[in-house]
Each structure stands twice: as structure tokens, then as C-alpha cells.
Coordinates of C-alpha atoms and ligand atoms in Angstrom, one line a residue:
M1 CA 30.6 3.8 -18.9
D2 CA 33.1 2.1 -16.6
E3 CA 36.0 1.0 -18.8
N4 CA 36.4 -2.1 -16.6
L5 CA 33.1 -3.3 -18.0
I6 CA 34.6 -3.7 -21.5
C7 CA 37.2 -6.2 -22.6
N8 CA 38.6 -6.8 -26.1
Q9 CA 37.9 -10.3 -27.5
N10 CA 41.7 -10.9 -28.0
S11 CA 42.4 -10.3 -24.3
T12 CA 43.2 -13.2 -22.0
L13 CA 41.0 -14.8 -19.4
L14 CA 43.1 -13.1 -16.8
D15 CA 42.4 -9.7 -18.3
A16 CA 38.7 -10.5 -18.3
L17 CA 38.8 -11.7 -14.6
D18 CA 40.7 -8.6 -13.7
A19 CA 38.1 -6.4 -15.3
I20 CA 35.3 -8.4 -13.5
N21 CA 37.1 -8.1 -10.3
K22 CA 37.5 -4.3 -10.7
N23 CA 33.9 -3.6 -12.0
A24 CA 32.4 -5.8 -9.3
K25 CA 29.4 -6.6 -11.5
G26 CA 30.2 -10.2 -12.2
V27 CA 30.3 -9.7 -16.0
V28 CA 32.4 -8.1 -18.7
F29 CA 31.2 -7.0 -22.1
I30 CA 33.4 -8.5 -24.9
V31 CA 34.0 -6.2 -27.9
D32 CA 35.9 -6.5 -31.2
D33 CA 38.6 -4.2 -32.5
S34 CA 35.9 -1.7 -33.6
D35 CA 34.4 -1.7 -30.1
R36 CA 31.3 -3.6 -31.3
L37 CA 29.7 -5.9 -28.7
V38 CA 30.4 -9.6 -29.6
N39 CA 29.5 -11.3 -26.4
I40 CA 29.3 -11.2 -22.6
L41 CA 31.6 -13.1 -20.2
T42 CA 30.4 -13.8 -16.7
D43 CA 32.5 -14.9 -13.8
G44 CA 30.7 -18.2 -14.1
D45 CA 31.9 -18.6 -17.7
A46 CA 35.5 -17.8 -16.6
R47 CA 35.3 -20.4 -13.8
R48 CA 34.0 -23.0 -16.1
A49 CA 36.7 -22.2 -18.7
L50 CA 39.4 -22.8 -16.1
L51 CA 37.8 -25.9 -14.7
A52 CA 37.7 -27.3 -18.3
G53 CA 41.5 -26.9 -18.5
G54 CA 41.8 -23.3 -19.7
Q55 CA 44.8 -21.3 -18.6
L56 CA 44.7 -17.7 -17.3
Q57 CA 46.9 -16.6 -20.2
D58 CA 44.6 -18.2 -22.9
P59 CA 42.6 -15.8 -25.1
I60 CA 38.9 -15.4 -24.2
N61 CA 37.7 -16.0 -27.7
P62 CA 37.4 -19.8 -27.8
F63 CA 35.5 -19.9 -24.6
I64 CA 32.7 -17.5 -25.7
E65 CA 32.5 -18.6 -29.3
G66 CA 28.8 -19.2 -30.2
K67 CA 27.7 -18.5 -26.7
K68 CA 24.2 -16.8 -26.6
F69 CA 24.0 -13.5 -24.9
V70 CA 21.3 -10.8 -24.3
Y71 CA 21.6 -7.1 -24.9
C72 CA 19.2 -4.2 -25.8
K73 CA 19.1 -1.0 -27.7
R74 CA 18.4 2.4 -26.2
S75 CA 15.2 2.7 -28.2
D76 CA 13.7 -0.6 -27.0
P77 CA 10.5 -0.3 -25.1
V78 CA 10.9 -0.4 -21.4
K79 CA 8.6 -3.4 -21.2
E80 CA 10.9 -5.4 -23.5
I81 CA 14.0 -4.4 -21.5
L82 CA 12.3 -5.4 -18.2
K83 CA 11.5 -8.8 -19.7
K84 CA 15.1 -9.4 -20.4
L85 CA 16.4 -8.5 -17.0
G86 CA 15.9 -10.9 -14.1
Q87 CA 17.6 -13.1 -11.6
K88 CA 19.5 -14.8 -14.4
I89 CA 20.5 -11.7 -16.3
S90 CA 21.4 -9.0 -13.9
I91 CA 23.4 -6.8 -16.3
L92 CA 22.1 -5.9 -19.7
P93 CA 24.3 -4.0 -22.1
V94 CA 22.8 -1.2 -24.2
V95 CA 24.2 -0.7 -27.7
D96 CA 23.9 2.0 -30.3
N97 CA 23.2 1.6 -34.0
D98 CA 26.8 0.6 -34.6
N99 CA 26.5 -2.1 -31.9
K100 CA 28.9 -0.2 -29.6
V101 CA 28.2 -0.5 -25.9
V102 CA 27.0 2.9 -24.7
D103 CA 25.4 1.9 -21.3
Y104 CA 23.9 -0.9 -19.3
Y105 CA 20.9 -1.7 -17.2
E106 CA 21.2 -3.4 -13.9
Y107 CA 18.6 -5.6 -12.3
H108 CA 17.8 -4.9 -8.7
R109 CA 16.3 -8.0 -7.1
D110 CA 15.0 -6.5 -4.0
L111 CA 11.3 -5.7 -4.2
K112 CA 10.5 -5.5 -7.8
V113 CA 6.8 -5.2 -7.2
P114 CA 6.0 -2.9 -4.3
I115 CA 3.0 -3.8 -2.2
A116 CA 1.2 -0.6 -3.4
A117 CA 1.8 2.1 -5.9
P118 CA -0.3 5.2 -6.6
N119 CA -1.7 5.6 -10.1
L120 CA -1.2 9.3 -11.0
A121 CA -1.9 9.0 -14.7
G122 CA -5.0 11.2 -14.8
N123 CA -5.3 14.9 -14.2
E124 CA -3.1 14.8 -11.0
F125 CA -0.1 16.6 -12.5
K126 CA -2.3 19.1 -14.3
Y127 CA -4.3 20.1 -11.2
L128 CA -1.2 20.0 -9.0
T129 CA 0.6 22.4 -11.5
D130 CA -2.5 24.6 -11.6
A131 CA -2.5 24.8 -7.8
F132 CA 1.2 25.5 -7.8
L133 CA 1.0 28.2 -10.4
S134 CA -1.9 29.9 -8.6
S135 CA 0.5 30.1 -5.6
W136 CA -2.3 28.7 -3.3
I137 CA 0.0 26.0 -2.1
S138 CA -0.9 26.1 1.6
S139 CA -4.1 25.1 3.5
A140 CA -6.5 27.4 1.7
G141 CA -7.6 27.2 -1.9
P142 CA -10.3 26.0 -4.2
Y143 CA -9.1 22.4 -4.6
I144 CA -9.7 21.8 -0.8
T145 CA -13.3 22.8 -1.0
Q146 CA -13.8 20.9 -4.2
F147 CA -12.2 17.8 -2.8
E148 CA -14.3 18.0 0.3
N149 CA -17.5 18.4 -1.6
D150 CA -16.7 15.9 -4.3
F151 CA -15.7 13.2 -1.8
A152 CA -18.6 13.8 0.5
N153 CA -20.9 13.6 -2.5
Y154 CA -19.2 10.4 -3.7
V155 CA -19.6 8.6 -0.4
G156 CA -23.1 10.1 0.3
T157 CA -22.8 12.5 3.2
I158 CA -23.6 16.2 3.5
K159 CA -20.3 17.4 4.9
G160 CA -16.6 16.7 4.4
A161 CA -13.6 18.2 6.3
A162 CA -10.2 17.4 4.8
C163 CA -7.3 17.0 7.1
A164 CA -3.6 16.1 7.3
N165 CA -4.0 12.3 7.4
G166 CA -6.3 9.4 8.4
T167 CA -5.0 9.2 11.9
V168 CA -5.8 12.8 12.8
A169 CA -9.2 12.3 11.0
L170 CA -10.0 9.8 13.7
H171 CA -8.7 12.1 16.4
L172 CA -10.9 15.0 15.1
A173 CA -13.9 12.7 15.0
L174 CA -13.6 11.5 18.6
M175 CA -13.0 15.1 19.8
A176 CA -16.0 16.4 17.9
L177 CA -18.2 13.7 19.5
G178 CA -16.9 14.7 22.9
V179 CA -15.2 11.4 23.6
G180 CA -12.8 11.8 26.5
P181 CA -11.5 10.4 29.8
G182 CA -13.9 8.0 31.5
D183 CA -15.5 6.9 28.2
E184 CA -14.9 3.5 26.6
V185 CA -14.5 3.1 22.9
I186 CA -14.8 -0.3 21.3
V187 CA -12.2 -1.1 18.7
P188 CA -11.5 -4.2 16.7
D189 CA -8.4 -6.1 17.7
L190 CA -7.2 -6.6 14.1
T191 CA -6.6 -3.2 12.6
F192 CA -3.8 -0.7 12.0
A193 CA -2.6 0.9 15.2
A194 CA -3.8 4.4 14.3
T195 CA -7.4 3.2 15.1
I196 CA -6.6 2.6 18.8
N197 CA -4.1 5.4 19.1
A198 CA -6.8 8.0 18.3
V199 CA -8.8 6.7 21.3
L200 CA -5.7 7.1 23.5
Y201 CA -5.1 10.6 22.2
V202 CA -8.4 11.8 23.7
G203 CA -7.8 10.0 27.0
A204 CA -10.6 7.5 26.6
T205 CA -10.3 3.8 27.3
P206 CA -10.1 1.4 24.3
V207 CA -11.9 -1.9 24.5
L208 CA -10.4 -4.3 22.0
V209 CA -12.9 -6.9 20.8
D210 CA -12.5 -9.8 18.4
I211 CA -13.3 -10.0 14.7
D212 CA -15.7 -12.1 12.7
K213 CA -14.1 -15.2 11.2
D214 CA -15.6 -14.6 7.7
S215 CA -15.4 -10.9 7.2
W216 CA -12.3 -10.3 9.4
C217 CA -14.1 -7.1 10.5
I218 CA -15.4 -6.3 14.0
D219 CA -17.8 -9.0 15.3
P220 CA -21.2 -7.4 16.3
A221 CA -21.7 -10.2 18.8
Q222 CA -18.4 -9.2 20.5
I223 CA -19.5 -5.5 20.5
A224 CA -22.7 -6.5 22.2
K225 CA -20.9 -8.5 24.8
H226 CA -18.6 -5.6 25.8
I227 CA -21.0 -2.7 25.9
T228 CA -21.1 -1.0 29.3
N229 CA -22.8 2.1 30.5
R230 CA -19.5 3.9 29.7
T231 CA -19.4 2.9 26.0
K232 CA -19.4 6.2 24.2
A233 CA -18.4 5.0 20.7
V234 CA -17.6 2.1 18.5
I235 CA -15.0 2.5 15.8
V236 CA -15.7 0.0 13.0
V237 CA -12.9 -0.7 10.6
H238 CA -13.8 -1.9 7.1
L239 CA -10.7 -4.1 6.9
F240 CA -9.0 -4.9 3.6
G241 CA -11.9 -3.4 1.6
Q242 CA -14.6 -5.5 3.3
A243 CA -17.6 -3.7 4.8
C244 CA -18.5 -4.4 8.4
D245 CA -21.9 -5.9 9.2
M246 CA -23.5 -2.4 9.5
S247 CA -27.1 -3.5 10.1
A248 CA -26.2 -5.5 13.1
I249 CA -24.0 -2.7 14.4
D250 CA -26.8 -0.1 13.7
D251 CA -29.3 -2.2 15.7
L252 CA -26.9 -2.2 18.7
R253 CA -26.5 1.6 18.4
K254 CA -30.3 2.0 18.4
K255 CA -30.5 -0.1 21.5
H256 CA -27.5 1.4 23.4
G257 CA -27.1 4.8 22.0
F258 CA -23.3 4.9 21.3
Y259 CA -21.7 6.8 18.5
I260 CA -20.4 4.9 15.4
V261 CA -17.1 6.1 13.9
E262 CA -16.2 4.4 10.7
D263 CA -12.6 3.9 9.9
C264 CA -12.7 3.7 6.1
A265 CA -9.0 4.0 5.5
Q266 CA -8.9 0.7 3.6
A267 CA -12.3 0.7 1.9
H268 CA -12.9 3.8 -0.3
G269 CA -16.0 2.8 -2.4
A270 CA -16.9 -0.4 -0.6
E271 CA -20.6 -0.9 -0.1
Y272 CA -23.0 -2.5 2.4
K273 CA -26.5 -3.2 1.1
G274 CA -25.8 -0.9 -1.9
Q275 CA -24.7 2.0 0.3
R276 CA -21.1 3.2 0.4
V277 CA -19.1 2.8 3.6
G278 CA -18.5 6.2 5.2
S279 CA -22.3 7.0 5.1
F280 CA -23.3 4.9 8.0
G281 CA -21.3 6.4 10.9
D282 CA -21.9 9.5 12.9
I283 CA -18.6 10.5 11.6
S284 CA -16.5 8.6 9.1
C285 CA -12.7 8.8 8.6
F286 CA -10.7 8.2 5.5
S287 CA -7.0 8.2 4.8
F288 CA -5.3 9.2 1.5
F289 CA -1.9 7.9 2.4
G290 CA 0.3 6.9 -0.5
N291 CA -0.6 3.2 -0.3
K292 CA -4.3 3.6 0.1
I293 CA -6.9 3.1 -2.7
I294 CA -6.8 6.8 -3.6
T295 CA -4.1 9.1 -2.3
T296 CA -3.1 12.7 -1.8
G297 CA 0.4 11.7 -0.7
E298 CA -0.6 12.2 2.9
G299 CA -4.2 13.2 3.7
G300 CA -7.4 12.4 5.4
M301 CA -11.1 13.4 5.5
C302 CA -13.9 13.4 8.1
L303 CA -17.4 12.9 6.7
T304 CA -20.7 13.6 8.5
N305 CA -24.3 14.7 8.1
N306 CA -24.1 16.7 11.3
A307 CA -23.3 20.4 10.7
D308 CA -22.3 21.0 14.3
W309 CA -19.7 18.2 14.3
D310 CA -18.4 19.3 11.0
A311 CA -18.0 22.9 12.2
S312 CA -16.3 21.6 15.4
M313 CA -13.8 19.6 13.4
R314 CA -13.0 22.5 11.1
V315 CA -12.2 24.6 14.2
L316 CA -10.1 21.9 15.8
R317 CA -8.1 21.3 12.7
D318 CA -7.3 25.0 12.5
H319 CA -5.7 25.7 15.9
G320 CA -9.1 25.9 17.6
M321 CA -9.4 29.4 16.1
N322 CA -12.8 31.1 16.2
K323 CA -14.2 31.2 12.6
T324 CA -15.3 34.8 12.9
R325 CA -12.9 36.3 15.3
R326 CA -9.4 35.9 14.1
Y327 CA -6.7 34.8 16.6
W328 CA -9.4 34.1 19.1
H329 CA -9.1 30.5 20.4
D330 CA -12.1 29.0 22.0
V331 CA -10.6 25.5 22.4
V332 CA -7.1 24.0 22.3
G333 CA -6.9 23.1 18.7
Y334 CA -4.4 21.5 16.3
N335 CA -2.8 22.2 13.0
Y336 CA -4.4 19.2 11.1
R337 CA -5.0 20.9 7.8
M338 CA -4.7 19.5 4.3
T339 CA -2.9 21.7 1.6
N340 CA -4.4 22.8 -1.7
L341 CA -1.6 20.9 -3.4
Q342 CA -2.7 17.6 -1.8
A343 CA -6.4 18.3 -2.5
A344 CA -5.5 19.0 -6.2
I345 CA -4.2 15.5 -6.4
G346 CA -7.2 14.2 -4.5
V347 CA -9.7 15.8 -7.0
A348 CA -7.9 14.1 -9.9
Q349 CA -7.8 10.7 -8.0
L350 CA -11.5 10.9 -7.3
E351 CA -12.3 11.6 -11.0
R352 CA -10.9 8.1 -11.8
I353 CA -12.0 6.2 -8.6
S354 CA -14.4 4.0 -10.5
E355 CA -11.8 2.8 -13.0
N356 CA -9.4 2.4 -10.2
L357 CA -11.8 0.1 -8.3
A358 CA -12.8 -1.8 -11.4
H359 CA -9.1 -2.4 -12.2
R360 CA -8.4 -3.6 -8.7
S361 CA -11.4 -5.9 -8.8
A362 CA -10.2 -7.4 -12.1
I363 CA -6.8 -8.0 -10.5
E364 CA -8.5 -9.7 -7.6
Q365 CA -10.4 -12.0 -10.1
Q366 CA -7.1 -13.0 -11.6
Y367 CA -5.7 -13.8 -8.2
C368 CA -8.8 -15.8 -7.3
A369 CA -8.6 -17.8 -10.5
S370 CA -4.9 -18.5 -10.1
L371 CA -5.1 -19.4 -6.4
A372 CA -8.4 -21.2 -6.6
N373 CA -7.3 -24.8 -6.3
I374 CA -4.5 -24.5 -3.8
K375 CA -5.4 -26.6 -0.8
G376 CA -4.9 -24.8 2.4
L377 CA -5.1 -21.3 0.9
E378 CA -8.2 -19.2 1.5
C379 CA -9.0 -16.0 -0.3
Q380 CA -10.9 -13.1 1.2
Q381 CA -14.6 -13.9 1.1
F382 CA -17.3 -12.3 -1.0
L383 CA -20.2 -12.0 1.5
P384 CA -23.9 -11.3 0.9
D385 CA -25.0 -7.7 1.2
R386 CA -21.5 -6.4 0.8
T387 CA -19.5 -5.2 -2.2
K388 CA -15.9 -5.3 -1.3
V389 CA -13.2 -3.3 -2.8
V390 CA -9.5 -4.2 -3.1
W391 CA -6.9 -2.4 -1.1
L392 CA -4.1 -4.9 -0.5
L393 CA -5.0 -8.4 -1.7
A394 CA -5.5 -10.6 1.4
V395 CA -5.2 -14.4 1.7
L396 CA -4.8 -16.9 4.5
V397 CA -2.4 -19.9 4.4
P398 CA -1.6 -22.5 7.1
V399 CA 0.0 -20.9 10.1
D400 CA 3.1 -23.2 10.1
K401 CA 3.8 -22.3 6.4
R402 CA 3.0 -18.6 6.5
D403 CA 6.5 -17.3 7.1
D404 CA 8.2 -19.6 4.6
I405 CA 5.6 -18.6 1.9
L406 CA 6.2 -15.0 2.7
A407 CA 10.0 -15.4 2.4
A408 CA 9.7 -17.3 -0.9
I409 CA 7.4 -14.6 -2.4
K410 CA 9.8 -11.9 -1.2
E411 CA 12.7 -13.9 -2.8
A412 CA 10.8 -13.6 -6.1
G413 CA 10.9 -9.8 -5.8
I414 CA 7.4 -9.3 -4.6
D415 CA 6.7 -7.2 -1.6
A416 CA 4.3 -9.5 0.3
R417 CA 3.5 -8.7 3.9
P418 CA 2.1 -10.5 7.0
F419 CA -1.2 -9.1 8.3
F420 CA -1.2 -6.6 11.2
Y421 CA -0.6 -8.1 14.6
P422 CA -3.6 -8.2 16.8
L423 CA -3.4 -5.0 18.8
S424 CA -3.9 -7.0 22.1
T425 CA -0.6 -8.9 21.5
M426 CA 1.5 -5.8 21.8
P427 CA 2.6 -4.8 25.3
I428 CA 1.4 -1.2 25.0
Y429 CA -2.1 -2.3 24.1
Q430 CA -2.4 -5.5 26.1
Q431 CA -4.3 -4.0 29.0
Y432 CA -7.3 -3.3 26.6
K433 CA -7.6 -6.9 25.5
T434 CA -10.9 -8.9 25.8
E435 CA -11.3 -11.9 23.5
N436 CA -9.0 -12.3 20.6
S437 CA -8.9 -15.9 19.4
V438 CA -10.2 -15.1 15.9
S439 CA -7.9 -12.1 15.5
L440 CA -4.9 -14.3 16.5
D441 CA -5.8 -17.0 14.1
V442 CA -6.5 -14.7 11.1
S443 CA -3.5 -12.5 11.8
S444 CA -1.1 -15.5 12.1
R445 CA -2.2 -16.9 8.7
G446 CA -2.6 -13.7 6.7
I447 CA -0.6 -12.5 3.8
N448 CA -1.1 -9.3 1.9
L449 CA -0.1 -9.1 -1.7
P450 CA -0.1 -6.1 -4.2
G451 CA -3.7 -5.2 -5.0
Y452 CA -3.0 -2.9 -7.9
E453 CA -1.1 -5.4 -10.0
F454 CA -1.5 -9.1 -10.5
V455 CA 1.6 -11.2 -9.6
D456 CA 1.2 -14.9 -10.1
V457 CA 2.4 -16.5 -6.8
A458 CA 0.5 -19.7 -7.2
D459 CA 3.6 -21.8 -8.0
I460 CA 5.6 -20.3 -5.2
V461 CA 2.8 -21.0 -2.7
R462 CA 2.3 -24.6 -4.0
Q463 CA 6.0 -25.3 -3.6
Q464 CA 5.9 -24.3 0.0
L465 CA 2.8 -26.3 0.9
Ligands
PLP1 C1 -3.8 3.8 7.0 C2 -4.8 3.6 8.1 C3 -5.0 4.7 9.1 C4 -4.2 5.9 9.2 O1 -4.1 6.7 8.1 P1 -2.9 7.7 7.9 O2 -3.3 8.5 6.7 O3 -1.7 6.8 7.5 O4 -2.7 8.4 9.1 C5 -6.0 4.5 10.0 N1 -6.7 3.3 10.1 C6 -6.5 2.3 9.2 C7 -7.4 1.1 9.3 C8 -5.5 2.4 8.2 O5 -5.3 1.4 7.4

């Protein structure tokens, strides 16, 4: 305890201001002769006392008499303590059974509600400890195989190859499919940069196409328009938990014979016509980064029904080493492996994915109800044939109000974010641009909110509109 945080009730206003000045917390806890908490004096209280004619040498007592104040006990539930702290009460004294100040809590205004937070309340710690104690902490071990099998089984594919993250999952997929220089790969303009970067890693040419105005996912009509005889693959991104129009895209594949790579980094468990995303593509890529729907800290997975591609990705992720002849390298490979520790967390995450998704959907319902009647605000749509999941919650607001709304939400301690920029607007990707009017519109109006916890932003949004 900083002694400058405590002042005797018989001290003068000057003493109290001196203490506040030294402790730099804007408050001082006032105690009686037995050190029991009797009140709290803020710098505002002191200023008001002086303005009302008080003198610096006057005792504090008359100025705080009967003034309400807030404190807590060490044994109070955290929830209760958090309720007391806020913008108004930034310092909360903690007293013991004799009412003596033993500690204090401090409120940190910046980002009280993060945009995403992993839920590790199941068997994560147990399996992680188990993997640790087994000493299989590197990139071999039973949890890796189990996670691969369980996850492939969950999504509905035959094979699963775990890897270091979602970005290298995309890289592995494109390499296994033989995509390289001279090939074109169609990518939606509105996605996280990793999607296009993977195309550039293999030396192929990205073709950025526009999104659909309702799903915000790649527009099949735009794919059709930009297919050439060099189109080797299309990477579809199930953006913000919404499945792409897979029937339309599959029809194009049948006609033109390109590969489909699904980027499912934001859509674990989402469905199209009752079938989970990740089971439509030639190869599908998932991310298990800390802010994704399920996480392994960092991590990724490639799913496929094709044993050859699966084998090829397993070789590429492991330095290109021959599986039967140790230290013999047939191809230039990479170290893109996942560790047994990460997979242990993944196995536990997957055990509870249904509850996780149900919880997120319930949160989304709360948002929908609270935001329903705000003119100018649009929630993400529920479209026929698709069962969306919730990654980050996503809404659109008027373009000229978006940044003010974002700032106001942030001011309230909630980590809201603007949507991704369309890739075609960034100098490094500009040369791959085709059409992007819908991407520009959606991107400029979009706000992401926490999807794992409901925060009522309706009043904040209304005030800005
Ligand atoms: C997160 C994300 C990735 C990359 O995953 P990492 O595990 O972070 O490498 C790729 N594509 C999309 C659409 C993403 O959201």
C-alpha cells in the first residue's frame, strides 16, 4: 500500500491534496485514528471545497461528512467488484474485516472488452499438462494425430494435416495443388491479407474479384467473369462465419475445371445446404489463431479427401523430407508443423465446439434484438441454404458515421474494429484489382464487435446517428 493513498480525517485539505499529488491517483482514502476507512476524497471534492470558500488549512472532515463512497472487501466476488469499478469510480479501496484499507483496485479504461477471447474452460489445461508431462512437446505426439482425425471427422473430410497457422495452411494447399508461376488464382477482394499472400508465395497471379452484397463473400458472377484459361484455382473465403454460395461456385468448377481452396479461417462449423464448410473444396484451410472460433494459440489445418495431396502437404510441412528415407529431401520443403502442445489444446477446444457455436449464436441473437430498430444499421444477413456461425460480430452503419461510431464504442471500453480494407485498395495489391465497388462499400461501412460476449452498443450507436 502506498502511504500517500491514505490520509487521517483530522488532516487538512492541504495534506490531502499533497497526498493526491504524490500518489497521482486523483483520490486519497480517509481513515480514522484506528486506520479504519471513513471516506474517500477525490481531487474534484478538494476543488469544490476550495471553490465553496474552504481554506487549505481547514480540516478535511466537514467537507466529506455524509458523502457516499464505494469500497469492497477482499472476499467480494470479482463480478461485484467489476460492477463497482468504471469511468466514475476508477480507484476502489479494499478493506479487511476491521475496515482497514489493505489494498485497492484500479480501473483501466482502455479496452475493457477485447474483440475476441479464447474460452479455455474445458479440458485444455488437462490435455496440455498431459502432453507436457509426457515430454512430447514438439511436433510429434498422439494429440496431433487425434486433433487431425477429430477435426477432419467433424468437418467431414477423410484427411487432415495440422500445421503452424492458417496462412501456411493456404501455402501448403496451393503447393500441393501445383499452383505456381503463370497460374491465376481468383481471390475475393474483401478478406484478410493472408489469403492473397499465399498466392504470391507460390509465384502465381492473384485476381481480386468483388464480393456479393448480401453475403459479403466472393460473388460467383464475378468469378465467372474473370475466369481465363490460366485460372488454376479459386480461393473462397467464408467471411465472418457466412458460407459462400458453394453450389454456384461448384457449377463453375464443373464447367471450367479449376481447383477450389476454401479459406475457412473465420467459419469453423458454418454450413451450406446442411454440409459443413471445409468439405466442399479440393483442399480446405483452417486457422486456430487466438482470436478464431476455436484456437490452439497459433495453428492451422489442411483438409482434403485426396490422399496424394494430403501426403504431399505432410512432406512439405516437414522440410520436404522423404517419409521413408530419413534426411532425404525430394522437394524444397518448410517447417510448418504444429506441436503436440498446441494440438492438445485443439482436441479440448473441439470437444466443446458445439457449445461454443451455440453460445456465439445466442450472443448474436442478443445483438440482433438490441440493434434491430436502429435506422441505418444493418446486421449480417441470415441467408437461405446457409447456417452461419459467429466469429466477430459484423454490422454495417452509414459510411459518414462509421468512424465516429467506432470511436464512441472504443471510448466505452469496447474493442470494436473497422472491417478489413479491400485488398485492391492497398498499393502492394492494387495491380491485381478487377471490380471492387461492393467490397469498397461494405468495407467502408463495416464494424466488427466482440462475438463471444454481448455488449450493448445500441445507445452509443443511436447517439451518433
Ligand atoms: C486469420 C485468417 C487467416 C490466417 O490465419 P493465421 O492462423 O493467422 O495465419 C487466413 N485467412 C483468413 C480469412 C483469416 O481470417
